């Protein structure tokens, strides 16, 4: 009983100490002048992608973080494709990409070598076969 009370008190003390760190960080920040705010705003605008750059389709949000996603969209275009994961294991990830219910492309990403292959299913053959950097 005595050991469990000490453990409980120690855990509570640690959690309380962790919460105070964030409050101390905010206290030390100074108020920025309008010139500093303007400079920060300009820097943020420069970091944002322009409208001409490839932006992820909202339907692809769960796939857009994959390393091969940007190259796939660059090669096939950013239409209203449906990504269907066929295989995703330690070695490779395979997608079948459909447009209006018809299979258009098959992608194979070999994880240990970062090789991406994009194959057009209906008569196009292999579109892309390179190692991603």
Short mmCIF file of C-alpha atoms in Angstrom, two decimals:
data_model
loop_
_atom_site.label_atom_id
_atom_site.label_comp_id
_atom_site.label_asym_id
_atom_site.label_seq_id
_atom_site.Cartn_x
_atom_site.Cartn_y
_atom_site.Cartn_z
CA UNK A 1 0.00 0.00 0.00
CA UNK A 2 2.79 2.42 0.95
CA UNK A 3 4.73 1.77 -2.33
CA UNK A 4 1.66 2.31 -4.51
CA UNK A 5 0.93 5.66 -2.79
CA UNK A 6 4.50 6.84 -3.44
CA UNK A 7 4.27 5.75 -7.08
CA UNK A 8 0.96 7.59 -7.51
CA UNK A 9 2.34 10.78 -5.97
CA UNK A 10 5.49 10.60 -8.11
CA UNK A 11 3.41 10.17 -11.29
CA UNK A 12 1.19 13.12 -10.35
CA UNK A 13 4.25 15.29 -9.69
CA UNK A 14 5.77 14.40 -13.05
CA UNK A 15 2.58 15.16 -14.94
CA UNK A 16 2.18 18.48 -13.17
CA UNK A 17 5.79 19.44 -13.95
CA UNK A 18 5.32 18.62 -17.66
CA UNK A 19 2.28 20.89 -17.91
CA UNK A 20 4.16 23.86 -16.47
CA UNK A 21 6.83 23.76 -19.23
CA UNK A 22 4.38 25.05 -21.88
CA UNK A 23 3.21 27.90 -19.66
CA UNK A 24 6.82 28.99 -19.04
CA UNK A 25 7.57 29.03 -22.79
CA UNK A 26 4.63 31.34 -23.48
CA UNK A 27 5.64 33.74 -20.67
CA UNK A 28 9.06 34.34 -22.23
CA UNK A 29 7.75 35.42 -25.64
CA UNK A 30 7.80 39.12 -26.38
CA UNK A 31 5.23 41.10 -28.31
CA UNK A 32 6.16 41.45 -31.99
CA UNK A 33 6.12 44.81 -33.72
CA UNK A 34 4.08 45.37 -36.86
CA UNK A 35 7.25 45.18 -39.02
CA UNK A 36 8.09 41.76 -37.58
CA UNK A 37 4.51 40.59 -38.17
CA UNK A 38 4.66 41.76 -41.78
CA UNK A 39 7.97 39.96 -42.35
CA UNK A 40 6.58 36.76 -40.82
CA UNK A 41 3.48 36.99 -43.01
CA UNK A 42 5.60 37.43 -46.15
CA UNK A 43 7.73 34.41 -45.20
CA UNK A 44 4.63 32.29 -44.66
CA UNK A 45 3.25 33.30 -48.06
CA UNK A 46 6.50 32.28 -49.74
CA UNK A 47 6.31 28.85 -48.11
CA UNK A 48 2.78 28.19 -49.38
CA UNK A 49 2.64 26.37 -52.73
CA UNK A 50 1.43 28.37 -55.69
CA UNK A 51 -1.76 27.42 -57.47
CA UNK A 52 0.17 25.99 -60.41
CA UNK A 53 1.95 23.44 -58.21
CA UNK A 54 0.42 20.00 -57.76
CA UNK A 55 -2.01 19.96 -54.86
CA UNK A 56 -3.46 16.77 -53.39
CA UNK A 57 -7.00 15.88 -54.35
CA UNK A 58 -9.16 15.99 -51.19
CA UNK A 59 -10.24 12.39 -51.86
CA UNK A 60 -6.59 11.30 -51.70
CA UNK A 61 -5.75 12.76 -48.27
CA UNK A 62 -4.89 9.42 -46.71
CA UNK A 63 -2.56 8.58 -49.63
CA UNK A 64 -0.94 12.00 -50.12
CA UNK A 65 1.63 11.41 -47.37
CA UNK A 66 3.11 8.38 -49.16
CA UNK A 67 6.52 8.93 -50.77
CA UNK A 68 5.31 7.84 -54.22
CA UNK A 69 2.09 9.88 -54.30
CA UNK A 70 3.52 13.09 -55.80
CA UNK A 71 5.27 11.23 -58.63
CA UNK A 72 2.12 9.22 -59.40
CA UNK A 73 0.02 12.38 -59.67
CA UNK A 74 2.75 14.05 -61.75
CA UNK A 75 2.68 11.16 -64.23
CA UNK A 76 -1.07 10.48 -64.50
CA UNK A 77 -2.57 13.90 -63.69
CA UNK A 78 -4.72 15.06 -60.80
CA UNK A 79 -8.11 13.89 -61.99
CA UNK A 80 -10.81 12.34 -59.82
CA UNK A 81 -9.01 9.00 -59.49
CA UNK A 82 -9.90 6.37 -56.91
CA UNK A 83 -6.90 4.70 -55.27
CA UNK A 84 -7.50 1.07 -54.31
CA UNK A 85 -4.74 -0.53 -52.26
CA UNK A 86 -4.15 -4.04 -53.52
CA UNK A 87 -1.03 -4.91 -51.50
CA UNK A 88 0.87 -3.15 -48.73
CA UNK A 89 3.45 -5.23 -46.92
CA UNK A 90 7.08 -4.82 -45.82
CA UNK A 91 8.40 -5.27 -49.37
CA UNK A 92 6.03 -3.41 -51.69
CA UNK A 93 2.85 -1.39 -52.05
CA UNK A 94 0.55 -1.92 -55.04
CA UNK A 95 -2.32 0.36 -56.03
CA UNK A 96 -4.98 -0.07 -58.69
CA UNK A 97 -6.10 3.37 -59.79
CA UNK A 98 -9.59 3.73 -61.21
CA UNK A 99 -11.42 6.50 -63.03
CA UNK A 100 -15.22 6.26 -63.24
CA UNK A 101 -15.11 2.65 -62.03
CA UNK A 102 -12.65 1.47 -64.72
CA UNK A 103 -9.11 0.39 -63.83
CA UNK A 104 -6.70 2.78 -65.52
CA UNK A 105 -3.31 2.35 -63.84
CA UNK A 106 -1.38 -0.03 -61.63
CA UNK A 107 1.46 1.25 -59.46
CA UNK A 108 4.11 -0.82 -57.74
CA UNK A 109 6.36 0.80 -55.13
CA UNK A 110 9.26 -1.37 -53.93
CA UNK A 111 10.01 -0.08 -50.45
CA UNK A 112 13.59 -1.20 -49.86
CA UNK A 113 14.86 0.35 -53.13
CA UNK A 114 12.29 3.19 -53.51
CA UNK A 115 11.56 2.03 -57.07
CA UNK A 116 8.23 3.14 -58.50
CA UNK A 117 6.60 1.56 -61.53
CA UNK A 118 3.46 2.99 -63.11
CA UNK A 119 1.68 0.85 -65.68
CA UNK A 120 -1.24 1.98 -67.85
CA UNK A 121 -3.58 -1.00 -67.88
CA UNK A 122 -5.51 -0.51 -71.14
CA UNK A 123 -2.84 -0.63 -73.81
CA UNK A 124 -0.45 2.05 -72.58
CA UNK A 125 2.19 -0.19 -71.06
CA UNK A 126 4.80 1.02 -68.61
CA UNK A 127 4.77 4.81 -68.09
CA UNK A 128 7.36 5.16 -65.37
CA UNK A 129 10.07 2.95 -63.88
CA UNK A 130 12.63 4.80 -61.77
CA UNK A 131 14.04 5.07 -58.27
CA UNK A 132 12.59 7.96 -56.26
CA UNK A 133 14.99 10.28 -54.47
#
